[in-house]
């Protein structure tokens, strides 16, 4: 009877676990919880993988290529316009610059040239997607190298496992967006600035970081986020180690000189080459602030605002009448009062941070039967991993004895949070800060081990 009891007991435990798995599967939570369980197992067991950077690059790239082959979203919105311009440029035709889009947003010409460079090799959107897959996997590797100098090896690897499985970052390479390539170069800048891998570079890490940051900024105008984070890093470093003040000040000066010089040089090259007579200028920077203050769209794109403002344009773009309408709209919205502005900020945070952006990769699919369950699981996994990373980052930032370099990923997240309170938001705009959020989550995973060690 005793033996029968143990057999029946084990059978019940197995059946109960299967029931739990069935409930989690039906609810869409199983995949995300499995990833978190694997990360927790690596952390608690101090499990490390040899040659992890190489495996992360190869595995991440192959996983993204598989996603690209399965998902083939249509090239819509601005992506379609930019791709057509890139195809024209690859054939030697620069007439696209005559379009109002490229006279207003001339800085997009750099991304057009970037895509055209690969389309010359193979004139197929799949070529750009494969490049995106490689750069996306490379970005995760850089974030791992950045994290591993400040936390235990197992926790850095666990955090990157979470990021590798993060559906938004995994599927965005299927979309012909400039976010992937820009984030790669911006991450190189952060890696050069704060990673132990670059210690031997000495003072050169600063101007090289400036070069990488401007390269990322030219592809997508998000360099300001990393620049602000770099300033915070420098400020905290000087407070933490006052004896480094001269080196940090000179280094940051070199970073900004290179960052500015490369930006000016790129503008001159774009003009001189005939790529765009307006260089890399932003012909209407006020637009992002107007739509970012639109209460009815929670700071998202507003067709009504655009129609109202664009009606005042002339052939060359915005006019004095445009500036007058813009000033009126901004003044009216800023005068709504503190309560309305605070509520608007909450709505913007919800739109940007609390919504997944998977529709760009999955929106074209006709979901039915089991595909609905699969997509629901992917959405739940995306949000579960994001909120886990968010809570882990908050848990890790409270730990004392961290060096300023360890906080650099969180400086990026906070800088993005502040910047997007002012300008237009969309859920996919959270891509860059979310990458660094997972890097910062390694601090929380490290603290969960419970052994206070200083990784300075």
Coordinates of C-alpha atoms in Angstrom, one line a residue:
X1 CA 0.0 0.0 0.0
X2 CA 2.9 2.4 0.8
X3 CA 4.3 1.9 -2.7
X4 CA 0.9 2.4 -4.3
X5 CA 0.5 5.6 -2.3
X6 CA 3.8 7.0 -3.8
X7 CA 2.8 6.0 -7.3
X8 CA -0.6 7.6 -7.0
X9 CA 1.0 10.7 -5.4
X10 CA 3.4 11.2 -8.3
X11 CA 0.7 10.6 -10.8
X12 CA -1.4 13.3 -9.1
X13 CA 1.5 15.7 -9.1
X14 CA 2.1 15.1 -12.8
X15 CA -1.6 15.6 -13.6
X16 CA -1.8 18.8 -11.5
X17 CA 1.3 20.2 -13.2
X18 CA -0.2 19.4 -16.6
X19 CA -3.4 21.1 -15.6
X20 CA -1.4 24.2 -14.5
X21 CA 0.5 24.2 -17.8
X22 CA -2.8 23.9 -19.7
X23 CA -4.2 26.9 -17.8
X24 CA -1.1 29.0 -18.5
X25 CA -1.1 27.9 -22.1
X26 CA -4.7 28.9 -22.6
X27 CA -4.1 32.2 -20.9
X28 CA -1.1 32.9 -23.1
X29 CA 1.4 33.1 -20.2
X30 CA 3.3 29.9 -20.6
X31 CA 6.0 31.0 -23.0
X32 CA 6.9 34.2 -21.0
X33 CA 7.0 32.3 -17.7
X34 CA 9.3 29.7 -19.2
X35 CA 11.8 32.4 -20.3
X36 CA 11.6 34.0 -16.8
X37 CA 12.1 30.5 -15.2
X38 CA 15.1 29.8 -17.4
X39 CA 16.6 33.2 -16.4
X40 CA 15.9 32.6 -12.7
X41 CA 17.5 29.1 -13.0
X42 CA 20.7 30.6 -14.5
X43 CA 20.9 33.3 -11.8
X44 CA 20.2 31.1 -8.8
X45 CA 22.4 28.3 -10.0
X46 CA 25.2 30.6 -11.1
X47 CA 25.0 28.9 -14.5
X48 CA 27.2 30.4 -17.2
X49 CA 27.8 29.5 -20.8
X50 CA 31.2 29.6 -22.4
X51 CA 31.8 31.8 -25.4
X52 CA 28.4 33.3 -24.7
X53 CA 29.0 36.4 -26.9
X54 CA 29.6 34.2 -30.0
X55 CA 26.6 32.0 -29.2
X56 CA 24.5 35.1 -28.6
X57 CA 25.4 36.5 -31.9
X58 CA 25.0 33.3 -34.0
X59 CA 21.9 32.1 -32.2
X60 CA 20.3 35.6 -32.1
X61 CA 21.0 36.1 -35.8
X62 CA 19.6 32.7 -36.9
X63 CA 16.5 33.2 -34.7
X64 CA 15.9 36.6 -36.3
X65 CA 16.4 35.2 -39.8
X66 CA 13.8 32.5 -39.0
X67 CA 11.4 35.2 -37.9
X68 CA 12.1 37.1 -41.1
X69 CA 11.3 34.1 -43.3
X70 CA 8.1 33.4 -41.4
X71 CA 6.8 37.0 -41.2
X72 CA 6.7 39.2 -44.2
X73 CA 4.8 42.4 -43.3
X74 CA 4.0 44.8 -46.1
X75 CA 6.2 47.8 -46.5
X76 CA 3.8 50.6 -45.6
X77 CA 3.7 54.1 -44.1
X78 CA 7.0 56.0 -44.2
X79 CA 8.9 52.7 -44.6
X80 CA 7.5 52.3 -48.1
X81 CA 8.5 55.8 -49.1
X82 CA 12.0 55.4 -47.8
X83 CA 12.4 52.1 -49.4
X84 CA 11.3 53.4 -52.8
X85 CA 13.7 56.3 -52.5
X86 CA 16.5 53.8 -51.6
X87 CA 15.7 51.8 -54.7
X88 CA 15.9 54.9 -56.8
X89 CA 19.2 55.9 -55.3
X90 CA 20.7 52.5 -55.8
X91 CA 19.9 53.0 -59.5
X92 CA 21.5 56.5 -59.5
X93 CA 18.3 58.5 -59.3
X94 CA 18.2 61.3 -56.7
X95 CA 14.9 62.8 -57.8
X96 CA 13.3 61.6 -54.7
X97 CA 14.7 64.7 -52.9
X98 CA 12.1 66.8 -54.8
X99 CA 9.3 65.3 -52.7
X100 CA 8.0 67.4 -49.9
X101 CA 8.8 64.6 -47.4
X102 CA 12.5 64.8 -48.1
X103 CA 12.6 68.6 -48.2
X104 CA 11.0 68.7 -44.8
X105 CA 12.8 65.7 -43.3
X106 CA 16.1 66.0 -45.2
X107 CA 17.9 64.0 -42.5
X108 CA 16.1 60.9 -43.8
X109 CA 18.4 61.0 -46.8
X110 CA 21.2 59.4 -44.8
X111 CA 19.0 56.4 -44.0
X112 CA 18.0 56.2 -47.7
X113 CA 21.7 56.1 -48.6
X114 CA 22.3 53.4 -46.0
X115 CA 19.6 51.2 -47.4
X116 CA 20.7 51.9 -51.0
X117 CA 24.2 50.7 -50.2
X118 CA 22.8 47.2 -49.5
X119 CA 20.2 47.2 -52.3
X120 CA 23.1 47.7 -54.8
X121 CA 24.3 44.3 -53.6
X122 CA 20.9 42.7 -53.9
X123 CA 17.8 44.7 -54.8
X124 CA 15.4 43.0 -52.5
X125 CA 13.9 44.1 -49.2
X126 CA 15.1 40.8 -47.7
X127 CA 18.6 42.0 -48.0
X128 CA 17.9 44.9 -45.6
X129 CA 16.0 42.6 -43.3
X130 CA 19.0 40.3 -43.1
X131 CA 21.3 43.2 -42.3
X132 CA 18.7 44.3 -39.6
X133 CA 18.8 40.8 -38.1
X134 CA 22.6 40.9 -37.9
X135 CA 22.7 44.4 -36.4
X136 CA 19.9 43.5 -33.9
X137 CA 21.8 40.4 -32.7
X138 CA 25.0 42.5 -32.5
X139 CA 23.2 45.1 -30.4
X140 CA 22.3 42.4 -27.8
X141 CA 25.9 41.2 -27.8
X142 CA 27.1 44.8 -27.1
X143 CA 24.6 45.2 -24.3
X144 CA 25.8 41.9 -22.8
X145 CA 29.5 43.1 -22.9
X146 CA 28.3 46.3 -21.3
X147 CA 26.5 44.5 -18.5
X148 CA 29.0 41.8 -17.7
X149 CA 31.6 44.3 -16.3
X150 CA 29.2 45.3 -13.5
X151 CA 27.3 42.1 -12.6
X152 CA 28.0 38.4 -12.3
X153 CA 28.4 36.5 -15.5
X154 CA 25.3 34.4 -15.0
X155 CA 23.1 37.4 -14.4
X156 CA 24.4 39.3 -17.5
X157 CA 23.7 36.1 -19.5
X158 CA 20.2 35.7 -18.0
X159 CA 19.3 39.3 -18.8
X160 CA 20.3 38.8 -22.4
X161 CA 18.4 35.6 -22.6
X162 CA 15.3 37.6 -21.7
X163 CA 16.2 40.3 -24.3
X164 CA 16.8 37.7 -27.0
X165 CA 13.3 36.2 -26.4
X166 CA 11.7 39.7 -26.1
X167 CA 9.2 39.5 -29.0
X168 CA 9.2 43.2 -30.0
X169 CA 13.0 43.3 -30.4
X170 CA 13.0 39.9 -32.0
X171 CA 10.4 40.8 -34.7
X172 CA 11.3 44.5 -35.5
X173 CA 14.0 43.5 -38.0
X174 CA 11.2 42.4 -40.3
X175 CA 10.1 46.0 -40.6
X176 CA 12.2 48.4 -42.8
X177 CA 12.7 50.9 -40.0
X178 CA 15.7 53.0 -39.2
X179 CA 15.4 52.1 -35.5
X180 CA 17.4 48.9 -35.7
X181 CA 20.5 50.3 -37.5
X182 CA 20.5 53.5 -35.4
X183 CA 20.2 51.6 -32.1
X184 CA 23.2 49.4 -33.1
X185 CA 25.5 52.4 -33.5
X186 CA 24.1 54.2 -30.5
X187 CA 24.8 51.1 -28.5
X188 CA 28.3 51.0 -29.8
X189 CA 28.7 54.5 -28.4
X190 CA 27.5 53.4 -25.0
X191 CA 29.7 50.3 -25.1
X192 CA 32.8 52.4 -26.0
X193 CA 32.1 54.8 -23.2
X194 CA 31.5 52.5 -20.3
X195 CA 32.4 48.9 -21.1
X196 CA 35.5 47.3 -19.6
X197 CA 36.2 45.8 -23.0
X198 CA 37.3 49.3 -24.1
X199 CA 39.6 50.2 -21.1
X200 CA 42.7 49.7 -23.2
X201 CA 41.5 52.4 -25.6
X202 CA 42.2 54.9 -22.9
X203 CA 41.3 58.5 -23.9
X204 CA 40.4 57.3 -27.4
X205 CA 37.2 55.8 -26.2
X206 CA 35.6 59.2 -25.9
X207 CA 36.1 60.5 -29.5
X208 CA 35.2 57.1 -30.8
X209 CA 32.1 57.1 -28.8
X210 CA 31.2 60.5 -30.2
X211 CA 31.7 59.1 -33.7
X212 CA 29.4 56.1 -33.1
X213 CA 26.8 58.2 -31.4
X214 CA 26.6 60.6 -34.3
X215 CA 26.5 57.7 -36.8
X216 CA 23.4 56.4 -34.9
X217 CA 21.9 59.9 -34.8
X218 CA 22.3 60.4 -38.5
X219 CA 20.3 57.2 -39.2
X220 CA 17.6 58.2 -36.7
X221 CA 17.5 61.4 -34.7
X222 CA 17.7 59.8 -31.2
X223 CA 21.3 60.7 -30.5
X224 CA 20.1 63.3 -27.9
X225 CA 19.0 60.4 -25.6
X226 CA 22.4 58.9 -25.5
X227 CA 24.1 62.3 -25.3
X228 CA 22.0 63.2 -22.2
X229 CA 22.8 59.7 -20.7
X230 CA 26.5 60.3 -21.4
X231 CA 26.3 63.7 -19.6
X232 CA 24.7 62.0 -16.6
X233 CA 27.4 59.3 -16.6
X234 CA 30.1 61.9 -16.6
X235 CA 28.4 63.9 -13.8
X236 CA 28.0 60.9 -11.6
X237 CA 31.6 59.7 -12.4
X238 CA 33.1 63.1 -11.3
X239 CA 31.0 63.0 -8.0
X240 CA 32.0 59.4 -7.4
X241 CA 35.7 59.9 -8.1
X242 CA 36.6 63.6 -8.0
X243 CA 40.2 62.8 -9.0
X244 CA 38.9 61.9 -12.5
X245 CA 37.4 65.4 -13.2
X246 CA 40.1 66.5 -15.6
X247 CA 40.1 63.3 -17.6
X248 CA 36.3 63.2 -17.7
X249 CA 35.9 66.8 -18.8
X250 CA 38.5 66.5 -21.5
X251 CA 37.0 63.2 -22.6
X252 CA 33.5 64.6 -22.8
X253 CA 34.8 67.6 -24.7
X254 CA 36.4 65.3 -27.2
X255 CA 33.2 63.3 -27.5
X256 CA 31.1 66.4 -28.2
X257 CA 33.7 67.9 -30.7
X258 CA 33.7 64.7 -32.7
X259 CA 29.9 64.3 -32.4
X260 CA 29.4 67.9 -33.7
X261 CA 32.1 67.7 -36.4
X262 CA 30.8 64.5 -37.8
X263 CA 27.3 65.9 -37.9
X264 CA 28.4 69.0 -39.7
X265 CA 30.6 67.0 -42.1
X266 CA 27.8 64.6 -42.9
X267 CA 25.5 67.6 -43.7
X268 CA 28.2 69.0 -46.1
X269 CA 28.7 65.7 -47.8
X270 CA 25.0 65.1 -48.3
X271 CA 24.7 68.6 -49.9
X272 CA 27.9 68.3 -52.0
X273 CA 27.0 64.8 -53.3
X274 CA 23.6 66.0 -54.6
X275 CA 21.9 63.5 -52.3
X276 CA 19.8 66.3 -50.8
X277 CA 20.2 70.0 -51.3
X278 CA 18.9 70.5 -47.7
X279 CA 21.7 68.4 -46.2
X280 CA 20.6 66.6 -43.0
X281 CA 18.4 69.4 -41.8
X282 CA 15.1 69.0 -40.0
X283 CA 12.8 71.3 -42.0
X284 CA 10.1 71.4 -39.3
X285 CA 11.3 70.5 -35.8
X286 CA 8.2 72.1 -34.2
X287 CA 5.9 69.4 -35.6
X288 CA 7.0 66.8 -33.0
X289 CA 6.1 69.1 -30.2
X290 CA 2.7 70.1 -31.6
X291 CA 1.6 66.5 -32.0
X292 CA 3.2 65.5 -28.7
X293 CA 0.9 67.9 -26.9
X294 CA -2.2 66.7 -28.7
X295 CA -4.6 65.6 -25.9
X296 CA -7.0 63.7 -28.1
X297 CA -4.3 61.4 -29.5
X298 CA -2.4 61.0 -26.2
X299 CA 0.6 62.6 -27.9
X300 CA 0.4 60.3 -30.9
X301 CA 0.3 61.3 -34.6
X302 CA -2.6 63.7 -35.3
X303 CA -4.0 63.9 -38.8
X304 CA -6.0 67.0 -37.8
X305 CA -2.9 68.8 -36.6
X306 CA -1.0 67.9 -39.8
X307 CA -3.8 69.0 -42.1
X308 CA -4.1 72.3 -40.2
X309 CA -0.4 73.0 -40.3
X310 CA 0.4 71.7 -43.8
X311 CA -2.3 74.0 -45.2
X312 CA -0.1 76.9 -44.4
X313 CA 3.0 75.5 -46.2
X314 CA 4.3 77.0 -49.4
X315 CA 6.5 75.2 -51.9
X316 CA 9.6 75.4 -49.7
X317 CA 7.8 74.2 -46.6
X318 CA 6.7 75.9 -43.3
X319 CA 5.9 79.7 -43.5
X320 CA 5.3 82.4 -41.0
X321 CA 1.7 81.4 -41.0
X322 CA 2.8 77.9 -40.0
X323 CA 4.7 79.3 -37.1
X324 CA 1.7 81.4 -36.0
X325 CA -0.6 78.3 -36.1
X326 CA 2.0 76.2 -34.3
X327 CA 2.4 78.9 -31.6
X328 CA -1.3 79.1 -31.1
X329 CA -1.7 75.3 -30.8
X330 CA 1.1 74.9 -28.3
X331 CA 0.1 77.9 -26.2
X332 CA -3.5 76.6 -26.1
X333 CA -2.4 73.2 -24.9
X334 CA 0.1 74.4 -22.4
X335 CA -2.4 76.7 -20.8
X336 CA -4.8 73.8 -20.2
X337 CA -3.6 73.7 -16.6
X338 CA -1.4 71.4 -14.4
X339 CA -4.1 68.8 -13.9
X340 CA -4.8 68.4 -17.7
X341 CA -1.1 68.3 -18.5
X342 CA -0.4 65.7 -15.8
X343 CA -3.2 63.5 -17.1
X344 CA -1.8 63.9 -20.6
X345 CA 1.6 62.8 -19.4
X346 CA 0.0 59.7 -17.9
X347 CA -1.8 58.9 -21.2
X348 CA 1.5 59.4 -23.2
X349 CA 3.3 57.0 -20.8
X350 CA 0.5 54.4 -21.3
X351 CA 0.6 54.8 -25.1
X352 CA 4.4 54.6 -25.3
X353 CA 5.4 52.2 -22.6
X354 CA 2.4 50.0 -21.8
X355 CA 1.4 49.0 -25.3
X356 CA 3.2 46.4 -27.4
X357 CA 4.3 47.4 -31.0
X358 CA 3.9 43.9 -32.4
X359 CA 1.3 45.1 -35.0
X360 CA 4.1 46.2 -37.3
X361 CA 5.3 42.7 -37.7
X362 CA 2.0 40.8 -37.2
X363 CA -0.7 43.2 -38.3
X364 CA -0.9 41.8 -41.8
X365 CA -1.8 38.3 -40.7
X366 CA -5.3 36.9 -40.8
X367 CA -5.5 35.4 -37.3
X368 CA -7.9 32.5 -36.8
X369 CA -8.0 29.2 -34.8
X370 CA -4.7 28.3 -33.2
X371 CA -3.0 31.4 -34.7
X372 CA -5.1 33.6 -32.4
X373 CA -3.8 31.6 -29.4
X374 CA -0.2 31.9 -30.6
X375 CA -0.4 35.7 -31.2
X376 CA -2.0 36.1 -27.8
X377 CA 0.8 34.2 -26.2
X378 CA 3.4 36.3 -28.0
X379 CA 1.7 39.5 -26.8
X380 CA 1.5 38.3 -23.2
X381 CA 5.1 37.2 -23.4
X382 CA 6.2 40.6 -24.7
X383 CA 4.4 42.5 -21.9
X384 CA 5.5 40.0 -19.2
X385 CA 9.2 40.3 -20.1
X386 CA 9.0 44.1 -20.4
X387 CA 7.4 44.5 -16.9
X388 CA 9.8 41.9 -15.4
X389 CA 12.8 43.9 -16.9
X390 CA 11.2 47.2 -15.6
X391 CA 10.8 45.8 -12.0
X392 CA 14.2 44.2 -12.0
X393 CA 15.9 47.4 -13.1
X394 CA 14.1 49.3 -10.4
X395 CA 15.1 46.7 -7.8
X396 CA 18.7 46.8 -9.0
X397 CA 19.1 50.6 -9.1
X398 CA 18.4 50.7 -5.3
X399 CA 21.6 48.6 -4.6
X400 CA 24.5 50.7 -3.1
X401 CA 28.1 50.6 -4.3
X402 CA 27.3 50.7 -8.0
X403 CA 29.7 52.5 -10.3
X404 CA 28.3 55.2 -12.6
X405 CA 29.1 53.0 -15.6
X406 CA 26.7 50.4 -14.2
X407 CA 23.9 52.9 -14.3
X408 CA 24.5 54.1 -17.9
X409 CA 21.8 51.8 -19.3
X410 CA 19.3 53.2 -16.8
X411 CA 20.4 56.8 -17.6
X412 CA 19.4 56.0 -21.3
X413 CA 16.0 54.7 -20.2
X414 CA 15.3 57.8 -18.0
X415 CA 16.5 60.2 -20.6
X416 CA 14.1 58.6 -23.1
X417 CA 11.3 58.8 -20.6
X418 CA 11.9 62.6 -20.2
X419 CA 12.4 63.3 -23.9
X420 CA 9.2 61.5 -24.9
X421 CA 7.1 63.5 -22.4
X422 CA 7.7 66.5 -24.7
X423 CA 7.4 65.0 -28.3
X424 CA 5.3 62.7 -30.3
X425 CA 5.1 59.1 -29.2
X426 CA 4.2 55.7 -30.7
X427 CA 4.6 52.3 -29.0
X428 CA 7.5 51.4 -31.4
X429 CA 9.5 54.4 -30.3
X430 CA 10.2 52.6 -27.1
X431 CA 12.5 50.2 -28.9
X432 CA 15.8 51.9 -28.1
X433 CA 15.2 52.5 -24.3
X434 CA 13.7 49.0 -24.0
X435 CA 17.0 47.5 -25.2
X436 CA 18.9 49.3 -22.4
X437 CA 16.2 48.5 -19.9
X438 CA 17.0 44.8 -20.3
X439 CA 20.6 45.6 -19.8
X440 CA 19.7 47.5 -16.6
X441 CA 17.6 44.5 -15.5
X442 CA 20.8 42.6 -15.0
X443 CA 21.4 44.8 -11.9
X444 CA 18.2 43.5 -10.3
X445 CA 18.9 39.9 -11.3
X446 CA 22.3 40.2 -9.7
X447 CA 20.8 41.6 -6.5
X448 CA 18.4 38.7 -6.3
X449 CA 21.3 36.3 -5.6
X450 CA 21.4 38.0 -2.2
X451 CA 25.2 38.2 -1.9
X452 CA 26.4 41.8 -1.8
X453 CA 29.5 42.1 -3.9
X454 CA 31.0 45.2 -5.4
X455 CA 31.7 44.7 -9.1
X456 CA 33.3 48.1 -9.4

